[in-house]
Amino acid sequence: MTLTIREAVPEDLPQVLEMIAQLARHHGDEPTIRLGVLQNLVFDQGLARILVAAEEEGLVGYALILLRPNLVSGGVGHDINHLFVTEWRRRGGIGRALIAVAREGAMRAGAEFLRIGTHSGNPGAQMAYRDMGLQELPVPGPRFQVALA
């Protein structure tokens, strides 16, 4: 199997949408995003980038990267908001490959940082991120939210 990590194209979005749904359900959420909305957010508005992991059989993973402007420094950071690999391809280095390509892209873009988070109950991801040279950040203070829709 030949693995290719590349920027998503609009034709990838149906498969990406299915992986988004799998990730949402894994976290106990019911996905409601639709294909047209994903297309608009990524390709029309440019609010995010998606890297995909492709093999001969199709897509086997993706990374959703959000740009984070820093209004203090004037720079921009990249935040890997989603990292997903299909279950049957996990533990094969695909997540690491997605992060490596995201890191290269962030460096080429002059980003101030590349950030990724994980759940406290996921020691495997934590160890992998440390092994890749990512530094653990202190836990931020409380966060709050109000539903608007």
Coordinates of C-alpha atoms in Angstrom, one line a residue:
M1 CA 0.0 0.0 0.0
T2 CA 1.3 3.4 -1.0
L3 CA 0.4 6.2 1.4
T4 CA 0.2 9.7 0.1
I5 CA -0.5 12.7 2.3
R6 CA -1.9 15.7 0.4
E7 CA -4.2 18.7 0.5
A8 CA -7.8 17.7 0.1
V9 CA -9.7 18.5 -3.1
P10 CA -13.4 19.0 -3.4
E11 CA -13.8 15.4 -4.7
D12 CA -12.5 14.1 -1.4
L13 CA -15.1 15.7 0.7
P14 CA -17.7 12.9 0.7
Q15 CA -15.1 10.5 2.2
V16 CA -13.9 13.2 4.6
L17 CA -17.4 13.8 5.7
E18 CA -17.8 10.1 6.5
M19 CA -14.6 10.2 8.6
I20 CA -15.8 13.3 10.4
A21 CA -19.0 11.5 11.2
Q22 CA -17.0 8.5 12.6
L23 CA -14.9 10.8 14.7
A24 CA -17.9 12.7 16.1
R25 CA -19.7 9.4 17.0
H26 CA -16.5 8.1 18.7
H27 CA -16.7 11.2 20.9
G28 CA -20.4 10.7 21.6
D29 CA -21.6 13.5 19.2
E30 CA -24.2 13.2 16.5
P31 CA -22.8 14.8 13.3
T32 CA -25.1 17.3 11.5
I33 CA -22.6 18.9 9.1
R34 CA -23.5 18.5 5.4
L35 CA -21.4 18.3 2.3
G36 CA -22.2 21.8 1.1
V37 CA -21.4 23.3 4.4
L38 CA -18.0 21.5 4.6
Q39 CA -17.3 22.7 1.0
N40 CA -18.1 26.2 1.9
L41 CA -16.0 26.3 5.1
V42 CA -12.9 24.8 3.6
F43 CA -12.9 25.8 -0.1
D44 CA -15.1 28.8 -0.3
Q45 CA -14.3 30.7 2.9
G46 CA -10.9 29.2 3.5
L47 CA -11.5 28.9 7.2
A48 CA -9.7 25.6 7.4
R49 CA -7.3 23.3 5.5
I50 CA -7.8 19.5 5.3
L51 CA -4.9 17.1 4.7
V52 CA -5.9 13.6 3.6
A53 CA -4.1 10.3 3.8
A54 CA -4.8 8.4 0.6
E55 CA -4.0 4.9 -0.4
E56 CA -5.1 2.9 -3.4
E57 CA -8.4 1.9 -1.7
G58 CA -9.2 5.5 -1.0
L59 CA -8.9 7.9 2.0
V60 CA -7.8 6.4 5.3
G61 CA -7.4 9.5 7.4
Y62 CA -7.5 13.2 7.6
A63 CA -6.3 16.2 9.6
L64 CA -8.4 19.4 9.9
I65 CA -6.1 22.4 10.4
L66 CA -7.5 25.7 11.7
L67 CA -5.6 28.9 11.4
R68 CA -5.2 30.8 14.7
P69 CA -4.3 34.5 14.3
N70 CA -2.3 36.0 17.2
L71 CA -3.5 39.6 17.6
V72 CA -0.6 40.3 20.0
S73 CA 2.3 39.3 17.7
G74 CA 0.5 39.6 14.4
G75 CA 1.5 36.0 13.5
V76 CA -0.6 33.0 12.8
G77 CA -0.5 29.5 14.3
H78 CA -1.9 26.2 12.9
D79 CA -4.1 24.1 15.1
I80 CA -4.8 20.5 14.2
N81 CA -8.4 20.4 15.3
H82 CA -9.2 16.9 14.1
L83 CA -6.9 14.0 13.5
F84 CA -8.5 10.8 12.3
V85 CA -7.3 7.5 10.9
T86 CA -9.8 4.7 9.9
E87 CA -9.8 2.0 12.5
W88 CA -8.4 -0.8 10.3
R89 CA -5.3 1.4 9.5
R90 CA -4.5 2.7 13.0
R91 CA -1.1 2.1 14.5
G92 CA 0.5 2.2 11.1
G93 CA 2.1 5.6 11.2
I94 CA -0.6 7.4 9.3
G95 CA -1.4 9.9 12.1
R96 CA 2.3 10.6 12.4
A97 CA 2.6 11.2 8.7
L98 CA -0.4 13.6 8.7
I99 CA 1.2 15.6 11.6
A100 CA 4.6 15.6 9.8
V101 CA 3.1 17.1 6.7
A102 CA 1.0 19.5 8.7
R103 CA 4.2 20.6 10.5
E104 CA 6.0 21.1 7.2
G105 CA 3.1 23.1 5.8
A106 CA 3.0 25.3 8.9
M107 CA 6.7 26.0 8.7
R108 CA 6.5 26.9 5.0
A109 CA 3.6 29.3 5.8
G110 CA 5.7 31.0 8.5
A111 CA 3.3 29.9 11.2
E112 CA 4.3 30.6 14.8
F113 CA 3.3 27.2 16.1
L114 CA 1.6 23.9 15.3
R115 CA -0.7 22.7 18.1
I116 CA -2.7 19.5 18.6
G117 CA -4.6 18.3 21.6
T118 CA -5.9 15.0 22.9
H119 CA -8.1 13.7 25.6
S120 CA -6.4 13.1 29.0
G121 CA -7.5 9.5 28.8
N122 CA -5.5 8.9 25.6
P123 CA -1.9 8.1 26.8
G124 CA -1.0 6.6 23.5
A125 CA -1.5 9.8 21.6
Q126 CA 0.2 11.8 24.3
M127 CA 3.3 9.6 24.1
A128 CA 3.3 9.7 20.3
Y129 CA 3.1 13.5 20.3
R130 CA 6.0 13.7 22.8
D131 CA 8.0 11.3 20.6
M132 CA 7.4 13.6 17.6
G133 CA 9.0 16.5 19.6
L134 CA 5.8 18.3 20.5
Q135 CA 5.9 19.9 23.9
E136 CA 3.0 19.5 26.4
L137 CA 1.3 22.7 27.2
P138 CA -0.1 23.6 30.6
V139 CA -3.8 23.1 31.0
P140 CA -5.5 26.5 30.3
G141 CA -8.0 28.0 32.7
P142 CA -11.7 27.2 32.6
R143 CA -13.5 27.7 29.3
F144 CA -17.1 28.7 28.8
Q145 CA -19.6 28.5 26.0
V146 CA -23.2 29.3 25.2
A147 CA -25.2 27.7 22.5
L148 CA -26.4 30.2 19.9
A149 CA -28.5 28.0 17.7

